[in-house]
PDB file of C-alpha atoms in Angstrom:
ATOM      1  CA  UNK A   1      20.008 138.392 139.171  1.00 47.00           C
ATOM      2  CA  UNK A   2      18.047 137.221 136.311  1.00 47.00           C
ATOM      3  CA  UNK A   3      20.413 138.343 132.938  1.00 47.00           C
ATOM      4  CA  UNK A   4      23.459 137.342 134.950  1.00 47.00           C
ATOM      5  CA  UNK A   5      21.590 133.692 135.419  1.00 48.00           C
ATOM      6  CA  UNK A   6      21.176 133.660 132.136  1.00 49.00           C
ATOM      7  CA  UNK A   7      24.423 134.448 131.491  1.00 47.00           C
ATOM      8  CA  UNK A   8      26.062 131.933 133.516  1.00 50.00           C
ATOM      9  CA  UNK A   9      23.126 129.447 131.544  1.00 52.00           C
ATOM     10  CA  UNK A  10      24.713 130.423 127.580  1.00 47.00           C
ATOM     11  CA  UNK A  11      28.167 129.396 129.173  1.00 50.00           C
ATOM     12  CA  UNK A  12      27.539 126.487 130.414  1.00 50.00           C
ATOM     13  CA  UNK A  13      24.870 125.550 127.575  1.00 47.00           C
ATOM     14  CA  UNK A  14      27.874 126.679 124.859  1.00 46.00           C
ATOM     15  CA  UNK A  15      30.634 125.109 122.944  1.00 45.00           C
ATOM     16  CA  UNK A  16      34.207 126.032 122.417  1.00 44.00           C
ATOM     17  CA  UNK A  17      35.280 124.538 118.399  1.00 47.00           C
ATOM     18  CA  UNK A  18      37.923 122.368 120.222  1.00 47.00           C
ATOM     19  CA  UNK A  19      41.222 123.469 118.142  1.00 46.00           C
ATOM     20  CA  UNK A  20      40.862 122.083 113.810  1.00 50.00           C
ATOM     21  CA  UNK A  21      42.374 118.432 113.104  1.00 49.00           C
ATOM     22  CA  UNK A  22      45.574 118.795 110.509  1.00 47.00           C
ATOM     23  CA  UNK A  23      44.397 117.764 107.956  1.00 48.00           C
ATOM     24  CA  UNK A  24      45.856 116.066 104.528  1.00 47.00           C
ATOM     25  CA  UNK A  25      45.435 119.174 104.300  1.00 47.00           C
ATOM     26  CA  UNK A  26      48.491 120.956 106.765  1.00 49.00           C
ATOM     27  CA  UNK A  27      50.662 117.279 106.264  1.00 50.00           C
ATOM     28  CA  UNK A  28      50.567 117.460 102.256  1.00 48.00           C
ATOM     29  CA  UNK A  29      51.298 121.910 102.919  1.00 47.00           C
ATOM     30  CA  UNK A  30      54.292 120.794 105.236  1.00 49.00           C
ATOM     31  CA  UNK A  31      56.470 118.950 102.478  1.00 49.00           C
ATOM     32  CA  UNK A  32      55.923 121.588 100.474  1.00 41.00           C
ATOM     33  CA  UNK A  33      59.698 123.902  99.757  1.00 46.00           C
ATOM     34  CA  UNK A  34      59.804 127.424  98.406  1.00 44.00           C
ATOM     35  CA  UNK A  35      62.426 127.785  95.451  1.00 41.00           C
ATOM     36  CA  UNK A  36      63.032 131.664  95.324  1.00 40.00           C
ATOM     37  CA  UNK A  37      64.470 132.182  91.539  1.00 42.00           C
ATOM     38  CA  UNK A  38      65.950 135.634  91.925  1.00 44.00           C
ATOM     39  CA  UNK A  39      67.172 136.620  88.470  1.00 43.00           C
ATOM     40  CA  UNK A  40      69.830 139.527  87.828  1.00 45.00           C
ATOM     41  CA  UNK A  41      70.239 142.497  90.449  1.00 47.00           C
ATOM     42  CA  UNK A  42      69.327 144.878  87.659  1.00 47.00           C
ATOM     43  CA  UNK A  43      65.912 147.391  88.181  1.00 47.00           C
ATOM     44  CA  UNK A  44      61.977 145.671  87.337  1.00 47.00           C
ATOM     45  CA  UNK A  45      63.271 142.694  88.094  1.00 47.00           C
ATOM     46  CA  UNK A  46      60.822 140.358  89.937  1.00 44.00           C
ATOM     47  CA  UNK A  47      61.276 137.497  92.117  1.00 44.00           C
ATOM     48  CA  UNK A  48      59.431 134.780  90.649  1.00 48.00           C
ATOM     49  CA  UNK A  49      58.416 132.763  94.223  1.00 46.00           C
ATOM     50  CA  UNK A  50      57.931 128.928  93.076  1.00 47.00           C
ATOM     51  CA  UNK A  51      56.760 125.936  95.678  1.00 47.00           C
ATOM     52  CA  UNK A  52      57.829 122.036  94.767  1.00 48.00           C
ATOM     53  CA  UNK A  53      56.727 119.149  96.705  1.00 47.00           C
ATOM     54  CA  UNK A  54      59.800 117.712  98.538  1.00 50.00           C
ATOM     55  CA  UNK A  55      60.810 114.491  96.757  1.00 49.00           C
ATOM     56  CA  UNK A  56      62.841 111.762  99.041  1.00 45.00           C
ATOM     57  CA  UNK A  57      65.640 109.972  95.261  1.00 45.00           C
ATOM     58  CA  UNK A  58      68.022 107.623  96.251  1.00 45.00           C
ATOM     59  CA  UNK A  59      70.851 106.943  93.701  1.00 47.00           C
ATOM     60  CA  UNK A  60      71.968 104.146  93.210  1.00 51.00           C
ATOM     61  CA  UNK A  61      76.003 102.655  92.430  1.00 51.00           C
ATOM     62  CA  UNK A  62      77.114 104.039  89.667  1.00 55.00           C
ATOM     63  CA  UNK A  63      77.352 101.222  87.064  1.00 54.00           C
ATOM     64  CA  UNK A  64      81.475 103.100  86.104  1.00 55.00           C
ATOM     65  CA  UNK A  65      82.269 102.411  90.108  1.00 54.00           C
ATOM     66  CA  UNK A  66      81.121  98.271  90.156  1.00 53.00           C
ATOM     67  CA  UNK A  67      83.347  97.818  87.167  1.00 57.00           C
ATOM     68  CA  UNK A  68      86.402 100.444  88.340  1.00 59.00           C
ATOM     69  CA  UNK A  69      85.335  97.408  91.669  1.00 64.00           C
ATOM     70  CA  UNK A  70      85.326  94.292  89.378  1.00 66.00           C
ATOM     71  CA  UNK A  71      88.313  95.278  87.759  1.00 66.00           C
ATOM     72  CA  UNK A  72      90.631  95.668  90.442  1.00 71.00           C
ATOM     73  CA  UNK A  73      89.148  92.762  92.058  1.00 75.00           C
ATOM     74  CA  UNK A  74      90.723  90.688  88.519  1.00 76.00           C
ATOM     75  CA  UNK A  75      93.976  93.190  88.800  1.00 78.00           C
ATOM     76  CA  UNK A  76      94.404  91.443  92.105  1.00 85.00           C
ATOM     77  CA  UNK A  77      93.301  87.737  91.530  1.00 88.00           C
ATOM     78  CA  UNK A  78      95.355  87.732  88.859  1.00 90.00           C
ATOM     79  CA  UNK A  79      98.686  89.063  91.098  1.00 92.00           C
ATOM     80  CA  UNK A  80      97.634  86.162  93.904  1.00 93.00           C
ATOM     81  CA  UNK A  81      97.942  83.659  91.169  1.00 94.00           C
ATOM     82  CA  UNK A  82     101.293  85.503  89.417  1.00 95.00           C
ATOM     83  CA  UNK A  83     102.557  85.107  93.166  1.00 94.00           C
ATOM     84  CA  UNK A  84     101.478  81.781  93.927  1.00 94.00           C
ATOM     85  CA  UNK A  85     103.351  80.540  89.881  1.00 95.00           C
ATOM     86  CA  UNK A  86     106.531  82.725  91.735  1.00 94.00           C
ATOM     87  CA  UNK A  87     106.450  80.219  94.562  1.00 93.00           C
ATOM     88  CA  UNK A  88     106.012  77.195  92.839  1.00 94.00           C
ATOM     89  CA  UNK A  89     107.613  77.327  89.545  1.00 96.00           C
ATOM     90  CA  UNK A  90     110.293  80.424  90.076  1.00 96.00           C
ATOM     91  CA  UNK A  91     111.816  79.116  87.384  1.00 97.00           C
ATOM     92  CA  UNK A  92     110.161  78.725  84.837  1.00 97.00           C
ATOM     93  CA  UNK A  93     107.897  81.810  85.988  1.00 97.00           C
ATOM     94  CA  UNK A  94     110.667  84.236  86.205  1.00 97.00           C
ATOM     95  CA  UNK A  95     112.640  82.466  82.932  1.00 98.00           C
ATOM     96  CA  UNK A  96     108.273  83.784  80.576  1.00 98.00           C
ATOM     97  CA  UNK A  97     108.254  87.006  82.960  1.00 97.00           C
ATOM     98  CA  UNK A  98     112.332  88.306  81.513  1.00 98.00           C
ATOM     99  CA  UNK A  99     111.145  86.692  77.831  1.00 98.00           C
ATOM    100  CA  UNK A 100     107.633  89.286  77.584  1.00 98.00           C
ATOM    101  CA  UNK A 101     110.535  92.610  79.184  1.00 97.00           C
ATOM    102  CA  UNK A 102     112.627  91.444  76.373  1.00 97.00           C
ATOM    103  CA  UNK A 103     110.261  91.528  74.400  1.00 98.00           C
ATOM    104  CA  UNK A 104     108.334  94.354  74.603  1.00 97.00           C
ATOM    105  CA  UNK A 105     111.493  96.571  75.649  1.00 96.00           C
ATOM    106  CA  UNK A 106     113.176  95.121  71.421  1.00 96.00           C
ATOM    107  CA  UNK A 107     109.361  95.923  70.339  1.00 96.00           C
ATOM    108  CA  UNK A 108     109.577  99.789  71.476  1.00 95.00           C
ATOM    109  CA  UNK A 109     113.345 100.197  70.727  1.00 93.00           C
ATOM    110  CA  UNK A 110     112.356  99.260  66.969  1.00 93.00           C
ATOM    111  CA  UNK A 111     109.330 101.161  67.530  1.00 92.00           C
ATOM    112  CA  UNK A 112     111.929 104.681  68.499  1.00 92.00           C
ATOM    113  CA  UNK A 113     114.474 103.881  66.372  1.00 90.00           C
ATOM    114  CA  UNK A 114     112.795 102.424  63.035  1.00 85.00           C
ATOM    115  CA  UNK A 115     113.467 104.969  59.849  1.00 81.00           C
ATOM    116  CA  UNK A 116     109.695 105.892  58.248  1.00 79.00           C
ATOM    117  CA  UNK A 117     110.969 103.846  55.679  1.00 76.00           C
ATOM    118  CA  UNK A 118     111.831 100.869  57.254  1.00 79.00           C
ATOM    119  CA  UNK A 119     109.938  97.579  58.386  1.00 86.00           C
ATOM    120  CA  UNK A 120     109.746  94.986  61.581  1.00 89.00           C
ATOM    121  CA  UNK A 121     112.872  92.829  62.223  1.00 93.00           C
ATOM    122  CA  UNK A 122     111.077  90.270  64.055  1.00 94.00           C
ATOM    123  CA  UNK A 123     113.450  87.944  63.201  1.00 95.00           C
ATOM    124  CA  UNK A 124     115.685  90.362  66.187  1.00 95.00           C
ATOM    125  CA  UNK A 125     112.572  90.034  68.372  1.00 96.00           C
ATOM    126  CA  UNK A 126     112.334  86.242  68.757  1.00 97.00           C
ATOM    127  CA  UNK A 127     116.648  86.736  69.587  1.00 97.00           C
ATOM    128  CA  UNK A 128     115.448  89.033  72.082  1.00 97.00           C
ATOM    129  CA  UNK A 129     112.248  86.606  73.852  1.00 98.00           C
ATOM    130  CA  UNK A 130     114.360  83.767  73.271  1.00 97.00           C
ATOM    131  CA  UNK A 131     117.658  85.485  75.042  1.00 98.00           C
ATOM    132  CA  UNK A 132     114.806  86.677  78.334  1.00 97.00           C
ATOM    133  CA  UNK A 133     113.699  82.878  78.595  1.00 97.00           C
ATOM    134  CA  UNK A 134     116.536  80.376  78.378  1.00 96.00           C
ATOM    135  CA  UNK A 135     118.854  82.766  80.009  1.00 97.00           C
ATOM    136  CA  UNK A 136     118.204  86.120  81.522  1.00 97.00           C
ATOM    137  CA  UNK A 137     115.107  84.689  83.803  1.00 97.00           C
ATOM    138  CA  UNK A 138     116.653  81.130  84.993  1.00 97.00           C
ATOM    139  CA  UNK A 139     120.713  82.521  85.210  1.00 97.00           C
ATOM    140  CA  UNK A 140     119.704  85.480  87.368  1.00 96.00           C
ATOM    141  CA  UNK A 141     117.445  83.273  89.724  1.00 97.00           C
ATOM    142  CA  UNK A 142     119.822  81.505  90.496  1.00 97.00           C
ATOM    143  CA  UNK A 143     122.523  84.350  91.144  1.00 97.00           C
ATOM    144  CA  UNK A 144     119.683  86.161  93.380  1.00 97.00           C
ATOM    145  CA  UNK A 145     119.249  82.575  94.968  1.00 96.00           C
ATOM    146  CA  UNK A 146     123.302  82.129  95.849  1.00 97.00           C
ATOM    147  CA  UNK A 147     124.090  85.638  97.082  1.00 96.00           C
ATOM    148  CA  UNK A 148     121.332  86.151  98.901  1.00 95.00           C
ATOM    149  CA  UNK A 149     122.920  82.884 100.456  1.00 96.00           C
ATOM    150  CA  UNK A 150     126.244  84.090 101.555  1.00 96.00           C
ATOM    151  CA  UNK A 151     124.766  87.402 102.403  1.00 96.00           C
ATOM    152  CA  UNK A 152     122.168  87.104 103.794  1.00 95.00           C
ATOM    153  CA  UNK A 153     121.452  90.785 105.678  1.00 94.00           C
ATOM    154  CA  UNK A 154     120.204  93.249 103.768  1.00 93.00           C
ATOM    155  CA  UNK A 155     122.327  96.589 105.745  1.00 95.00           C
ATOM    156  CA  UNK A 156     123.076  99.183 103.762  1.00 96.00           C
ATOM    157  CA  UNK A 157     127.334  97.875 104.068  1.00 96.00           C
ATOM    158  CA  UNK A 158     126.322  94.254 103.096  1.00 96.00           C
ATOM    159  CA  UNK A 159     123.797  95.720  99.728  1.00 97.00           C
ATOM    160  CA  UNK A 160     126.643  97.658  98.267  1.00 96.00           C
ATOM    161  CA  UNK A 161     128.427  94.693  98.769  1.00 96.00           C
ATOM    162  CA  UNK A 162     126.043  92.586  96.258  1.00 97.00           C
ATOM    163  CA  UNK A 163     126.044  95.665  93.867  1.00 96.00           C
ATOM    164  CA  UNK A 164     129.386  95.358  93.267  1.00 96.00           C
ATOM    165  CA  UNK A 165     129.499  91.400  92.782  1.00 96.00           C
ATOM    166  CA  UNK A 166     126.622  92.009  90.798  1.00 95.00           C
ATOM    167  CA  UNK A 167     128.538  94.319  88.287  1.00 95.00           C
ATOM    168  CA  UNK A 168     132.227  92.598  88.222  1.00 95.00           C
ATOM    169  CA  UNK A 169     130.714  88.870  87.848  1.00 96.00           C
ATOM    170  CA  UNK A 170     127.370  88.396  86.616  1.00 96.00           C
ATOM    171  CA  UNK A 171     127.158  91.425  84.473  1.00 95.00           C
ATOM    172  CA  UNK A 172     130.438  91.225  82.253  1.00 96.00           C
ATOM    173  CA  UNK A 173     129.051  86.968  81.905  1.00 96.00           C
ATOM    174  CA  UNK A 174     125.496  87.902  80.987  1.00 97.00           C
ATOM    175  CA  UNK A 175     126.749  91.178  78.500  1.00 97.00           C
ATOM    176  CA  UNK A 176     129.413  88.654  76.903  1.00 97.00           C
ATOM    177  CA  UNK A 177     126.904  85.680  77.001  1.00 97.00           C
ATOM    178  CA  UNK A 178     124.319  88.321  74.939  1.00 97.00           C
ATOM    179  CA  UNK A 179     126.915  89.498  72.016  1.00 97.00           C
ATOM    180  CA  UNK A 180     128.390  85.965  71.544  1.00 97.00           C
ATOM    181  CA  UNK A 181     124.430  84.429  71.326  1.00 97.00           C
ATOM    182  CA  UNK A 182     123.192  87.247  69.179  1.00 95.00           C
ATOM    183  CA  UNK A 183     126.365  87.358  67.111  1.00 96.00           C
ATOM    184  CA  UNK A 184     125.902  83.335  66.822  1.00 96.00           C
ATOM    185  CA  UNK A 185     122.183  83.091  65.413  1.00 95.00           C
ATOM    186  CA  UNK A 186     123.174  85.907  63.189  1.00 94.00           C
ATOM    187  CA  UNK A 187     125.614  82.859  61.907  1.00 93.00           C
ATOM    188  CA  UNK A 188     128.530  84.993  62.545  1.00 94.00           C
ATOM    189  CA  UNK A 189     132.143  82.382  62.746  1.00 94.00           C
ATOM    190  CA  UNK A 190     134.366  82.641  66.241  1.00 93.00           C
ATOM    191  CA  UNK A 191     136.404  85.328  65.055  1.00 95.00           C
ATOM    192  CA  UNK A 192     133.631  87.345  63.784  1.00 96.00           C
ATOM    193  CA  UNK A 193     132.196  86.501  68.179  1.00 96.00           C
ATOM    194  CA  UNK A 194     135.601  87.453  69.580  1.00 96.00           C
ATOM    195  CA  UNK A 195     135.827  91.207  67.211  1.00 96.00           C
ATOM    196  CA  UNK A 196     133.317  91.991  67.964  1.00 95.00           C
ATOM    197  CA  UNK A 197     133.208  91.535  72.255  1.00 97.00           C
ATOM    198  CA  UNK A 198     136.192  93.286  71.616  1.00 95.00           C
ATOM    199  CA  UNK A 199     134.656  96.597  70.166  1.00 96.00           C
ATOM    200  CA  UNK A 200     131.330  96.306  72.196  1.00 96.00           C
ATOM    201  CA  UNK A 201     131.563  94.933  75.142  1.00 96.00           C
ATOM    202  CA  UNK A 202     133.526  96.691  77.518  1.00 96.00           C
ATOM    203  CA  UNK A 203     131.748 100.289  75.576  1.00 96.00           C
ATOM    204  CA  UNK A 204     128.383  98.496  76.913  1.00 96.00           C
ATOM    205  CA  UNK A 205     129.381  97.919  80.261  1.00 96.00           C
ATOM    206  CA  UNK A 206     130.984 101.630  80.900  1.00 95.00           C
ATOM    207  CA  UNK A 207     127.496 102.836  79.963  1.00 94.00           C
ATOM    208  CA  UNK A 208     125.733 100.736  81.904  1.00 94.00           C
ATOM    209  CA  UNK A 209     127.535 101.934  84.964  1.00 93.00           C
ATOM    210  CA  UNK A 210     125.722 104.888  85.003  1.00 92.00           C
ATOM    211  CA  UNK A 211     122.139 103.361  85.572  1.00 92.00           C
ATOM    212  CA  UNK A 212     122.757  99.688  87.233  1.00 93.00           C
ATOM    213  CA  UNK A 213     123.687 100.461  90.300  1.00 95.00           C
ATOM    214  CA  UNK A 214     120.696 102.406  91.048  1.00 94.00           C
ATOM    215  CA  UNK A 215     118.735  99.562  90.072  1.00 94.00           C
ATOM    216  CA  UNK A 216     120.930  97.136  91.300  1.00 95.00           C
ATOM    217  CA  UNK A 217     120.697  98.923  95.990  1.00 96.00           C
ATOM    218  CA  UNK A 218     117.382  99.406  95.172  1.00 95.00           C
ATOM    219  CA  UNK A 219     117.092  95.233  94.465  1.00 95.00           C
ATOM    220  CA  UNK A 220     118.942  94.093  97.387  1.00 96.00           C
ATOM    221  CA  UNK A 221     117.255  96.363  99.446  1.00 95.00           C
ATOM    222  CA  UNK A 222     113.611  96.208  99.605  1.00 94.00           C
ATOM    223  CA  UNK A 223     112.423  94.064  97.048  1.00 94.00           C
ATOM    224  CA  UNK A 224     112.231  90.416  98.752  1.00 93.00           C
ATOM    225  CA  UNK A 225     114.837  87.847  97.653  1.00 93.00           C
ATOM    226  CA  UNK A 226     112.264  85.744  95.503  1.00 91.00           C
ATOM    227  CA  UNK A 227     110.887  87.806  93.759  1.00 92.00           C
ATOM    228  CA  UNK A 228     114.079  89.321  92.296  1.00 88.00           C
TER     229      UNK A 228
END
């Protein structure tokens, strides 16, 4: 009985140690990860084990994303401004646009056809720029608005009617003015201009039939009148 009582007293006085609290070392240990770098699979190679701390990196927005966003905003701003100019001042806007297109087209043509020892014909480029500004831009604005009023529908049949009218009326007139304009600025006489028209006008119109009807169909069918 004395032995049993002694055992009971020992149990009451002995305090079991509480679980060891999670120390900072354990917390840090949980943030470590193992990175296994295995070399080539050959006999005798050793697997190296290294410990590196887990790091959370928040990368900033790349600079090229910001620059591309800025350039996109600039393009949208220019497009909005240009569409506004087409609404407020359509004739002058289309005249300047046509002049720039004719200038770029003539420069491209000279680059392609220029001989190695040749030089740019700046007078020709100026003639093309003037033709686009003074004649093509304003005349196309008037023509497209006229054809849009008399044939307002955009179905296939109406679009084909517009196309035929453009090829039969506007195209020959514009090409005739183009040849006469260039010949006159180059100092040709009236007879020489007539001879040029007889020689060049019909072949130019026939060659244009391989290209312009398709462009005219898309223009009349898809593009709004104020943008044509």
